[in-house]
């Protein structure tokens, strides 16, 4: 649990900051309960983040009665929970990325976060989401395209758009650092 705690914290940080501690706790409890069922060759990080995904979906379904009818591959966190794009963002580019990310369908947002923030491979993301690796790669390309479209709408200038898009790895690094200091 200690090894993957920070990944779980980062996972919930952009979804529902107020409820994040409860969601983290639920995820860890479910992990402990599932220990006897974990295969010896299992990628535990992917397994834990898969649990976090299910906890998140259950949370939104319970918290927002209409969420049971939401298609998480089409709806964003902003659709489920309007509010500021991020309390964590300390610089304009990061705020812009958070805002654009929150406008993505939730599944696309998860793909981008798992791939960039958690630095997981497409195979590991596929394990978390329970889908073929090729499907993950295709959806990740689509998610990045959707992120670019959102950034195009939000960016104040072409230069800002370009610098934001070309520094996704730097952005992910800053987000991890911001979450560690939060």
Coordinates of N, CA, C and O in Angstrom, one line a residue:
X1 N 0.8 -1.2 0.0 CA 0.0 0.0 0.0 C 0.9 1.3 0.0 O 0.6 2.2 -0.7
X2 N 1.9 1.2 0.8 CA 2.8 2.4 0.9 C 3.4 2.7 -0.5 O 3.5 3.9 -0.9
X3 N 3.8 1.7 -1.2 CA 4.4 1.9 -2.5 C 3.5 2.6 -3.5 O 4.0 3.3 -4.4
X4 N 2.2 2.4 -3.5 CA 1.3 2.9 -4.5 C 0.4 4.0 -3.9 O -0.5 4.5 -4.7
X5 N 0.6 4.4 -2.7 CA -0.3 5.4 -2.1 C -0.3 6.7 -2.9 O -1.3 7.3 -3.2
X6 N 0.9 7.2 -3.2 CA 1.0 8.5 -4.0 C 0.3 8.4 -5.3 O -0.3 9.4 -5.7
X7 N 0.4 7.3 -6.0 CA -0.3 7.2 -7.3 C -1.8 7.3 -7.1 O -2.5 7.9 -7.9
X8 N -2.3 6.7 -6.0 CA -3.8 6.7 -5.7 C -4.2 8.2 -5.4 O -5.2 8.7 -5.8
X9 N -3.3 8.9 -4.6 CA -3.6 10.3 -4.3 C -3.7 11.1 -5.5 O -4.6 11.9 -5.7
X10 N -2.7 10.9 -6.4 CA -2.7 11.7 -7.7 C -3.9 11.4 -8.5 O -4.5 12.3 -9.2
X11 N -4.3 10.1 -8.5 CA -5.5 9.7 -9.3 C -6.7 10.5 -8.9 O -7.4 10.9 -9.8
X12 N -6.9 10.6 -7.6 CA -8.2 11.3 -7.2 C -8.1 12.8 -7.1 O -9.1 13.5 -7.0
X13 N -6.9 13.4 -7.2 CA -6.7 14.8 -6.9 C -7.4 15.7 -7.9 O -7.9 16.8 -7.5
X14 N -7.6 15.3 -9.1 CA -8.3 16.1 -10.1 C -9.8 15.8 -10.2 O -10.5 16.4 -11.1
X15 N -10.3 14.8 -9.5 CA -11.6 14.3 -9.7 C -12.6 15.0 -8.7 O -13.6 15.5 -9.1
X16 N -12.3 14.8 -7.4 CA -13.2 15.4 -6.4 C -12.3 15.6 -5.1 O -12.2 14.8 -4.2
X17 N -11.7 16.7 -5.1 CA -10.7 17.1 -4.1 C -11.2 17.0 -2.7 O -10.6 16.5 -1.8
X18 N -12.5 17.4 -2.5 CA -13.1 17.4 -1.2 C -13.3 16.0 -0.7 O -13.1 15.7 0.5
X19 N -13.6 15.0 -1.6 CA -13.9 13.7 -1.2 C -12.7 12.8 -1.4 O -12.8 11.6 -1.1
X20 N -11.6 13.3 -1.9 CA -10.4 12.5 -2.2 C -9.9 11.6 -1.0 O -9.7 10.4 -1.2
X21 N -9.8 12.1 0.2 CA -9.4 11.3 1.3 C -10.3 10.0 1.5 O -9.8 8.9 1.7
X22 N -11.6 10.2 1.4 CA -12.5 9.1 1.6 C -12.3 8.1 0.4 O -12.3 6.9 0.6
X23 N -12.2 8.6 -0.8 CA -12.0 7.8 -2.0 C -10.7 7.0 -1.9 O -10.6 5.8 -2.3
X24 N -9.7 7.7 -1.5 CA -8.4 7.0 -1.3 C -8.5 5.9 -0.3 O -8.0 4.7 -0.5
X25 N -9.1 6.2 0.9 CA -9.3 5.1 1.9 C -10.2 4.0 1.4 O -9.8 2.8 1.6
X26 N -11.2 4.2 0.6 CA -12.0 3.2 0.1 C -11.2 2.3 -0.9 O -11.3 1.1 -0.9
X27 N -10.4 2.9 -1.7 CA -9.5 2.2 -2.6 C -8.6 1.3 -1.8 O -8.4 0.1 -2.2
X28 N -7.9 1.8 -0.8 CA -7.0 1.0 0.0 C -7.7 -0.1 0.7 O -7.1 -1.2 0.8
X29 N -8.9 0.1 1.2 CA -9.6 -0.9 1.9 C -9.9 -2.1 0.9 O -9.8 -3.2 1.2
X30 N -10.4 -1.7 -0.3 CA -10.7 -2.7 -1.3 C -9.5 -3.4 -1.7 O -9.5 -4.6 -2.0
X31 N -8.3 -2.8 -1.7 CA -7.1 -3.4 -2.1 C -6.8 -4.5 -1.0 O -6.4 -5.7 -1.3
X32 N -6.8 -4.1 0.3 CA -6.6 -5.1 1.3 C -7.5 -6.2 1.3 O -7.1 -7.4 1.4
X33 N -8.8 -6.0 1.0 CA -9.8 -7.0 0.9 C -9.5 -8.0 -0.2 O -9.9 -9.2 -0.2
X34 N -8.9 -7.5 -1.3 CA -8.7 -8.3 -2.5 C -7.3 -9.0 -2.5 O -7.0 -9.8 -3.4
X35 N -6.5 -8.8 -1.5 CA -5.1 -9.4 -1.5 C -5.2 -10.9 -1.8 O -4.3 -11.4 -2.6
X36 N -6.1 -11.7 -1.2 CA -6.0 -13.1 -1.5 C -6.3 -13.5 -2.9 O -5.9 -14.5 -3.4
X37 N -6.9 -12.6 -3.7 CA -7.3 -12.8 -5.1 C -6.3 -12.3 -6.1 O -6.4 -12.5 -7.3
X38 N -5.2 -11.6 -5.6 CA -4.2 -11.0 -6.5 C -3.3 -12.1 -7.0 O -2.7 -12.8 -6.2
X39 N -3.2 -12.2 -8.3 CA -2.2 -13.2 -8.9 C -0.8 -12.9 -8.6 O -0.5 -11.7 -8.5
X40 N 0.1 -13.9 -8.5 CA 1.5 -13.6 -8.1 C 2.2 -12.8 -9.2 O 3.1 -12.0 -8.9
X41 N 1.8 -12.9 -10.5 CA 2.4 -12.2 -11.5 C 1.7 -10.9 -11.9 O 2.0 -10.3 -12.9
X42 N 0.8 -10.5 -11.0 CA 0.0 -9.3 -11.2 C 0.8 -8.0 -11.1 O 1.7 -7.9 -10.3
X43 N 0.5 -7.0 -12.0 CA 1.1 -5.7 -11.9 C 0.3 -5.0 -10.8 O -0.8 -4.5 -11.1
X44 N 0.8 -4.9 -9.6 CA 0.0 -4.4 -8.5 C -0.4 -2.9 -8.7 O -1.5 -2.5 -8.3
X45 N 0.5 -2.1 -9.2 CA 0.2 -0.7 -9.5 C -1.0 -0.6 -10.4 O -1.9 0.2 -10.1
X46 N -1.0 -1.4 -11.5 CA -2.2 -1.3 -12.4 C -3.4 -1.8 -11.7 O -4.5 -1.3 -11.9
X47 N -3.3 -2.8 -10.8 CA -4.4 -3.4 -10.1 C -5.0 -2.4 -9.2 O -6.2 -2.2 -9.1
X48 N -4.1 -1.7 -8.4 CA -4.6 -0.7 -7.5 C -5.3 0.5 -8.2 O -6.4 0.9 -7.8
X49 N -4.7 0.9 -9.3 CA -5.4 2.0 -10.1 C -6.7 1.6 -10.7 O -7.6 2.4 -10.9
X50 N -6.8 0.3 -11.0 CA -8.0 -0.3 -11.5 C -9.1 -0.2 -10.4 O -10.3 0.2 -10.7
X51 N -8.7 -0.5 -9.2 CA -9.6 -0.4 -8.1 C -10.1 1.0 -7.9 O -11.2 1.3 -7.7
X52 N -9.1 2.0 -8.0 CA -9.4 3.4 -7.9 C -10.4 3.8 -8.9 O -11.3 4.6 -8.6
X53 N -10.3 3.4 -10.1 CA -11.2 3.7 -11.2 C -12.6 3.3 -10.8 O -13.6 4.0 -11.0
X54 N -12.7 2.0 -10.3 CA -14.1 1.6 -10.0 C -14.6 2.3 -8.8 O -15.8 2.7 -8.8
X55 N -13.8 2.7 -7.8 CA -14.3 3.5 -6.7 C -14.7 4.8 -7.2 O -15.8 5.3 -6.7
X56 N -14.0 5.5 -8.1 CA -14.4 6.8 -8.6 C -15.7 6.7 -9.3 O -16.6 7.5 -9.1
X57 N -15.9 5.7 -10.2 CA -17.2 5.6 -10.9 C -18.3 5.3 -9.9 O -19.4 5.9 -10.1
X58 N -18.1 4.5 -9.0 CA -19.2 4.2 -7.9 C -19.5 5.5 -7.2 O -20.7 5.8 -6.9
X59 N -18.5 6.3 -6.9 CA -18.7 7.5 -6.2 C -19.6 8.5 -7.0 O -20.5 9.1 -6.4
X60 N -19.2 8.7 -8.2 CA -20.0 9.6 -9.1 C -21.5 9.0 -9.3 O -22.4 9.8 -9.3
X61 N -21.6 7.8 -9.4 CA -23.0 7.2 -9.5 C -23.8 7.5 -8.2 O -25.0 7.8 -8.3
X62 N -23.2 7.3 -7.1 CA -23.8 7.5 -5.8 C -24.1 9.0 -5.5 O -25.2 9.4 -5.0
X63 N -23.1 9.8 -5.8 CA -23.2 11.2 -5.5 C -24.1 12.0 -6.4 O -24.7 13.0 -6.0
X64 N -24.2 11.6 -7.6 CA -25.0 12.3 -8.6 C -26.0 11.3 -9.2 O -25.6 10.5 -10.0
X65 N -27.2 11.4 -8.8 CA -28.2 10.4 -9.2 C -28.2 10.2 -10.7 O -28.4 9.1 -11.1
X66 N -28.1 11.2 -11.5 CA -28.1 11.1 -12.9 C -26.8 10.4 -13.4 O -26.8 10.0 -14.6
X67 N -25.8 10.3 -12.6 CA -24.5 9.7 -13.1 C -24.7 8.3 -13.5 O -23.9 7.8 -14.3
X68 N -25.6 7.6 -12.9 CA -25.9 6.2 -13.2 C -26.1 6.0 -14.7 O -25.8 5.0 -15.3
X69 N -26.7 7.1 -15.3 CA -27.0 7.1 -16.7 C -25.9 7.7 -17.6 O -26.0 7.7 -18.8
X70 N -24.8 8.2 -16.9 CA -23.7 8.8 -17.7 C -22.9 7.7 -18.3 O -22.6 6.7 -17.7
X71 N -22.4 8.1 -19.5 CA -21.4 7.2 -20.2 C -20.1 7.9 -19.8 O -19.8 8.9 -20.3
X72 N -19.3 7.2 -19.0 CA -18.0 7.8 -18.6 C -17.0 8.0 -19.7 O -16.0 8.7 -19.5
X73 N -17.3 7.3 -20.8 CA -16.4 7.6 -22.0 C -16.8 8.9 -22.7 O -16.0 9.3 -23.6
X74 N -17.9 9.5 -22.3 CA -18.3 10.7 -23.0 C -18.5 11.9 -22.0 O -18.6 13.0 -22.5
X75 N -18.5 11.7 -20.7 CA -18.8 12.7 -19.8 C -17.5 13.1 -19.0 O -16.7 12.2 -18.7
X76 N -17.4 14.3 -18.7 CA -16.2 14.8 -18.0 C -16.5 15.0 -16.5 O -17.7 15.0 -16.1
X77 N -15.4 15.3 -15.7 CA -15.6 15.6 -14.3 C -16.4 16.9 -14.2 O -17.2 17.1 -13.3
X78 N -16.2 17.9 -15.1 CA -16.9 19.1 -15.1 C -18.4 18.9 -15.3 O -19.2 19.6 -14.7
X79 N -18.8 17.9 -16.1 CA -20.2 17.5 -16.2 C -20.8 17.0 -14.9 O -21.9 17.3 -14.6
X80 N -20.0 16.3 -14.2 CA -20.4 15.6 -12.9 C -20.3 16.6 -11.7 O -21.1 16.5 -10.8
X81 N -19.3 17.4 -11.7 CA -19.1 18.2 -10.6 C -18.5 19.6 -11.0 O -17.3 19.7 -11.1
X82 N -19.3 20.5 -11.3 CA -18.8 21.8 -11.8 C -18.0 22.5 -10.6 O -18.2 22.3 -9.5
X83 N -17.0 23.2 -11.0 CA -16.2 23.9 -10.0 C -14.9 24.4 -10.6 O -14.6 24.2 -11.8
X84 N -14.0 24.9 -9.8 CA -12.7 25.3 -10.4 C -11.9 24.2 -10.9 O -12.0 23.1 -10.4
X85 N -11.2 24.5 -12.0 CA -10.5 23.4 -12.7 C -9.4 22.7 -11.9 O -9.2 21.6 -12.0
X86 N -8.9 23.5 -11.0 CA -7.9 22.9 -10.1 C -7.4 23.8 -9.0 O -7.1 25.0 -9.3
X87 N -7.4 23.3 -7.8 CA -6.8 24.1 -6.7 C -5.3 24.0 -6.7 O -4.6 24.8 -6.3
X88 N -4.8 22.9 -7.3 CA -3.4 22.6 -7.3 C -2.5 23.5 -8.2 O -1.4 23.6 -8.0
X89 N -3.1 23.9 -9.3 CA -2.3 24.6 -10.3 C -1.7 25.9 -9.8 O -2.4 26.7 -9.3
X90 N -0.4 26.1 -10.0 CA 0.3 27.3 -9.5 C 0.7 28.2 -10.6 O 1.0 29.3 -10.4
X91 N 0.7 27.7 -11.8 CA 1.1 28.5 -12.9 C 0.1 28.4 -14.0 O -0.7 27.5 -14.1
X92 N 0.1 29.4 -14.9 CA -0.9 29.5 -15.9 C -1.0 28.3 -16.8 O -2.1 27.8 -17.1
X93 N 0.1 27.8 -17.3 CA 0.1 26.7 -18.2 C -0.5 25.4 -17.5 O -1.3 24.7 -18.1
X94 N -0.2 25.2 -16.3 CA -0.7 24.1 -15.6 C -2.2 24.2 -15.4 O -3.0 23.3 -15.6
X95 N -2.7 25.5 -15.0 CA -4.1 25.7 -14.9 C -4.8 25.4 -16.2 O -5.9 24.8 -16.2
X96 N -4.2 25.9 -17.3 CA -4.8 25.7 -18.6 C -4.9 24.2 -18.9 O -6.0 23.7 -19.4
X97 N -3.9 23.4 -18.6 CA -3.9 22.0 -18.9 C -5.0 21.3 -18.0 O -5.7 20.4 -18.4
X98 N -5.0 21.7 -16.7 CA -6.1 21.1 -15.8 C -7.5 21.4 -16.4 O -8.3 20.5 -16.4
X99 N -7.7 22.6 -16.8 CA -9.0 23.0 -17.3 C -9.3 22.2 -18.5 O -10.5 21.7 -18.7
X100 N -8.4 22.1 -19.4 CA -8.6 21.3 -20.6 C -8.9 19.8 -20.3 O -9.8 19.2 -20.9
X101 N -8.1 19.3 -19.4 CA -8.2 17.9 -19.0 C -9.6 17.6 -18.4 O -10.2 16.6 -18.7
X102 N -10.1 18.5 -17.6 CA -11.4 18.3 -17.0 C -12.5 18.4 -18.0 O -13.6 17.9 -17.7
X103 N -12.3 18.9 -19.2 CA -13.3 18.9 -20.2 C -13.4 17.7 -21.0 O -14.3 17.5 -21.8
X104 N -12.4 16.8 -20.8 CA -12.4 15.6 -21.6 C -13.4 14.6 -21.0 O -13.7 14.6 -19.8
X105 N -13.9 13.7 -21.8 CA -14.7 12.6 -21.2 C -13.8 11.9 -20.1 O -12.6 11.8 -20.3
X106 N -14.5 11.4 -19.1 CA -13.7 10.9 -17.9 C -12.8 9.8 -18.3 O -11.6 9.7 -17.9
X107 N -13.2 8.9 -19.2 CA -12.3 7.8 -19.6 C -11.0 8.4 -20.3 O -9.9 7.9 -20.1
X108 N -11.2 9.4 -21.2 CA -10.1 10.0 -21.8 C -9.2 10.7 -20.8 O -7.9 10.6 -20.9
X109 N -9.8 11.3 -19.8 CA -9.0 12.0 -18.8 C -8.2 10.9 -18.0 O -7.0 11.2 -17.8
X110 N -8.8 9.8 -17.7 CA -8.0 8.8 -17.0 C -6.9 8.3 -17.9 O -5.8 8.0 -17.3
X111 N -7.1 8.1 -19.1 CA -6.0 7.6 -20.0 C -4.8 8.5 -20.0 O -3.7 8.1 -19.9
X112 N -5.1 9.8 -20.2 CA -4.0 10.8 -20.2 C -3.3 10.8 -18.9 O -2.1 10.8 -18.8
X113 N -4.0 10.8 -17.8 CA -3.4 10.9 -16.5 C -2.6 9.6 -16.2 O -1.5 9.7 -15.7
X114 N -3.1 8.5 -16.5 CA -2.4 7.2 -16.2 C -1.1 7.2 -17.1 O -0.1 6.8 -16.6
X115 N -1.2 7.6 -18.3 CA -0.1 7.5 -19.2 C 1.0 8.5 -18.9 O 2.2 8.2 -18.8
X116 N 0.6 9.8 -18.7 CA 1.5 10.9 -18.5 C 1.9 11.0 -17.0 O 3.1 11.1 -16.7
X117 N 0.9 11.1 -16.1 CA 1.2 11.3 -14.7 C 1.9 10.1 -14.1 O 2.9 10.2 -13.4
X118 N 1.3 9.0 -14.3 CA 1.7 7.8 -13.6 C 2.8 7.1 -14.4 O 3.4 6.1 -14.0
X119 N 3.1 7.6 -15.6 CA 4.1 7.0 -16.5 C 3.9 5.5 -16.7 O 4.9 4.8 -16.7
X120 N 2.7 5.1 -16.9 CA 2.4 3.7 -17.1 C 2.5 3.4 -18.6 O 2.3 4.3 -19.4
X121 N 2.8 2.2 -18.9 CA 2.9 1.8 -20.4 C 1.4 1.6 -20.8 O 0.5 1.4 -20.0
X122 N 1.3 1.5 -22.1 CA 0.0 1.2 -22.7 C -0.5 -0.2 -22.2 O -1.7 -0.4 -21.9
X123 N 0.4 -1.1 -22.0 CA 0.0 -2.5 -21.5 C -0.5 -2.3 -20.1 O -1.5 -3.0 -19.7
X124 N 0.1 -1.5 -19.2 CA -0.3 -1.4 -17.9 C -1.7 -0.7 -17.8 O -2.6 -1.0 -17.0
X125 N -1.9 0.3 -18.7 CA -3.1 1.0 -18.7 C -4.2 0.1 -19.2 O -5.4 0.1 -18.7
X126 N -3.9 -0.8 -20.1 CA -4.9 -1.8 -20.6 C -5.3 -2.7 -19.5 O -6.5 -3.1 -19.4
X127 N -4.4 -3.1 -18.7 CA -4.7 -3.9 -17.5 C -5.6 -3.2 -16.6 O -6.6 -3.8 -16.1
X128 N -5.4 -2.0 -16.3 CA -6.2 -1.2 -15.4 C -7.7 -1.1 -16.0 O -8.6 -1.2 -15.2
X129 N -7.8 -0.8 -17.2 CA -9.1 -0.5 -17.8 C -9.7 -1.8 -18.4 O -10.9 -1.7 -18.8
X130 N -9.0 -2.9 -18.3 CA -9.6 -4.1 -18.8 C -9.9 -4.1 -20.3 O -11.0 -4.6 -20.6
X131 N -9.0 -3.7 -21.1 CA -9.2 -3.7 -22.5 C -7.9 -4.0 -23.2 O -6.9 -3.9 -22.6
X132 N -8.0 -4.3 -24.5 CA -6.8 -4.7 -25.2 C -5.9 -3.5 -25.4 O -6.3 -2.3 -25.4
X133 N -4.6 -3.8 -25.4 CA -3.6 -2.7 -25.5 C -3.8 -1.9 -26.8 O -3.6 -0.7 -26.7
X134 N -4.1 -2.5 -27.9 CA -4.4 -1.7 -29.1 C -5.5 -0.7 -28.9 O -5.4 0.4 -29.5
X135 N -6.5 -1.1 -28.2 CA -7.6 -0.2 -28.0 C -7.2 1.0 -27.1 O -7.6 2.1 -27.3
X136 N -6.3 0.7 -26.1 CA -5.8 1.7 -25.3 C -5.0 2.7 -26.1 O -5.1 3.9 -26.0
X137 N -4.1 2.2 -27.0 CA -3.3 3.1 -27.8 C -4.2 4.0 -28.7 O -4.0 5.2 -28.8
X138 N -5.2 3.4 -29.3 CA -6.2 4.2 -30.1 C -6.9 5.2 -29.3 O -7.0 6.4 -29.7
X139 N -7.4 4.8 -28.1 CA -8.1 5.8 -27.3 C -7.2 6.8 -26.7 O -7.6 8.0 -26.5
X140 N -5.9 6.5 -26.5 CA -5.0 7.5 -26.0 C -4.7 8.5 -27.1 O -4.6 9.7 -26.8
X141 N -4.6 8.1 -28.3 CA -4.4 9.0 -29.4 C -5.6 10.0 -29.5 O -5.5 11.2 -29.6
X142 N -6.8 9.4 -29.4 CA -8.1 10.2 -29.4 C -8.1 11.1 -28.2 O -8.5 12.3 -28.4
X143 N -7.7 10.7 -27.0 CA -7.7 11.5 -25.8 C -6.7 12.7 -26.0 O -7.1 13.8 -25.6
X144 N -5.6 12.4 -26.5 CA -4.6 13.5 -26.8 C -5.2 14.5 -27.8 O -5.0 15.7 -27.6
X145 N -5.8 14.0 -28.8 CA -6.5 14.9 -29.8 C -7.6 15.7 -29.1 O -7.6 17.0 -29.4
X146 N -8.4 15.1 -28.3 CA -9.4 15.9 -27.6 C -8.8 16.9 -26.6 O -9.3 18.0 -26.5
X147 N -7.7 16.6 -26.0 CA -7.0 17.5 -25.1 C -6.5 18.7 -26.0 O -6.6 19.8 -25.5
X148 N -5.9 18.4 -27.1 CA -5.4 19.5 -28.0 C -6.6 20.4 -28.4 O -6.4 21.6 -28.5
X149 N -7.7 19.8 -28.7 CA -8.9 20.6 -29.1 C -9.4 21.5 -27.9 O -9.7 22.7 -28.1
X150 N -9.4 20.9 -26.7 CA -9.8 21.7 -25.6 C -8.8 22.8 -25.3 O -9.2 24.0 -25.0
X151 N -7.5 22.5 -25.4 CA -6.5 23.6 -25.2 C -6.6 24.7 -26.3 O -6.4 25.8 -26.0
X152 N -6.9 24.3 -27.5 CA -7.1 25.3 -28.6 C -8.2 26.3 -28.2 O -8.0 27.5 -28.5
X153 N -9.3 25.7 -27.7 CA -10.4 26.6 -27.3 C -10.0 27.5 -26.1 O -10.4 28.7 -26.0
X154 N -9.2 27.0 -25.2 CA -8.9 27.7 -24.0 C -7.6 28.6 -24.0 O -7.5 29.6 -23.3
X155 N -6.7 28.3 -24.9 CA -5.4 29.1 -25.0 C -5.7 30.5 -25.4 O -6.5 30.8 -26.3
X156 N -4.9 31.4 -24.8 CA -5.1 32.8 -25.2 C -4.3 33.2 -26.4 O -4.5 34.3 -27.0
X157 N -3.3 32.4 -26.8 CA -2.5 32.7 -28.0 C -2.0 31.4 -28.6 O -1.9 30.4 -27.9
X158 N -1.6 31.5 -29.9 CA -1.0 30.3 -30.5 C 0.3 29.8 -29.8 O 0.6 28.7 -29.7
X159 N 1.0 30.8 -29.3 CA 2.3 30.5 -28.6 C 2.0 29.7 -27.3 O 2.7 28.8 -27.0
X160 N 1.0 30.2 -26.6 CA 0.6 29.5 -25.3 C 0.2 28.1 -25.6 O 0.6 27.1 -24.9
X161 N -0.6 27.9 -26.7 CA -1.1 26.6 -27.1 C 0.1 25.7 -27.4 O 0.2 24.5 -27.0
X162 N 1.0 26.2 -28.2 CA 2.2 25.4 -28.6 C 3.1 25.0 -27.4 O 3.5 23.8 -27.3
X163 N 3.4 25.9 -26.6 CA 4.2 25.6 -25.4 C 3.5 24.6 -24.5 O 4.2 23.8 -23.9
X164 N 2.2 24.7 -24.4 CA 1.5 23.8 -23.5 C 1.5 22.4 -24.1 O 1.8 21.4 -23.4
X165 N 1.3 22.3 -25.4 CA 1.2 21.0 -26.0 C 2.6 20.3 -26.1 O 2.7 19.1 -26.0
X166 N 3.6 21.1 -26.2 CA 4.9 20.4 -26.4 C 5.6 20.1 -25.0 O 6.6 19.4 -25.0
X167 N 4.9 20.5 -23.9 CA 5.5 20.2 -22.6 C 4.6 19.3 -21.7 O 4.6 19.5 -20.5
X168 N 4.0 18.3 -22.3 CA 3.1 17.5 -21.5 C 3.9 16.7 -20.5 O 3.4 16.5 -19.3
X169 N 5.1 16.2 -20.8 CA 5.9 15.5 -19.8 C 6.3 16.4 -18.7 O 6.3 16.0 -17.5
X170 N 6.7 17.7 -19.0 CA 7.0 18.7 -18.0 C 5.9 19.0 -17.1 O 6.0 19.1 -15.9
X171 N 4.7 19.1 -17.7 CA 3.5 19.3 -17.0 C 3.2 18.2 -16.0 O 2.9 18.4 -14.8
X172 N 3.3 17.0 -16.5 CA 3.1 15.8 -15.6 C 4.0 15.8 -14.4 O 3.7 15.5 -13.3
X173 N 5.3 16.2 -14.7 CA 6.3 16.3 -13.6 C 5.9 17.3 -12.6 O 6.0 17.1 -11.4
X174 N 5.4 18.5 -13.1 CA 5.0 19.6 -12.2 C 3.8 19.2 -11.3 O 3.7 19.5 -10.2
X175 N 2.9 18.5 -12.0 CA 1.7 18.0 -11.3 C 2.1 17.0 -10.1 O 1.6 17.2 -9.0
X176 N 3.0 16.1 -10.5 CA 3.4 15.1 -9.4 C 4.1 15.9 -8.3 O 3.8 15.6 -7.1
X177 N 4.9 16.9 -8.6 CA 5.6 17.7 -7.5 C 4.6 18.5 -6.7 O 4.7 18.6 -5.5
X178 N 3.6 19.1 -7.4 CA 2.6 19.9 -6.7 C 1.8 19.0 -5.8 O 1.4 19.4 -4.6
X179 N 1.4 17.8 -6.2 CA 0.7 16.9 -5.3 C 1.4 16.4 -4.1 O 0.9 16.2 -3.1
X180 N 2.7 16.3 -4.3 CA 3.6 15.8 -3.2 C 3.7 16.9 -2.1 O 3.7 16.6 -0.9
X181 N 3.7 18.2 -2.6 CA 3.8 19.3 -1.6 C 2.4 19.8 -1.1 O 2.4 20.6 -0.2
X182 N 1.3 19.3 -1.7 CA 0.0 19.7 -1.2 C -0.4 19.1 0.1 O 0.1 18.1 0.5

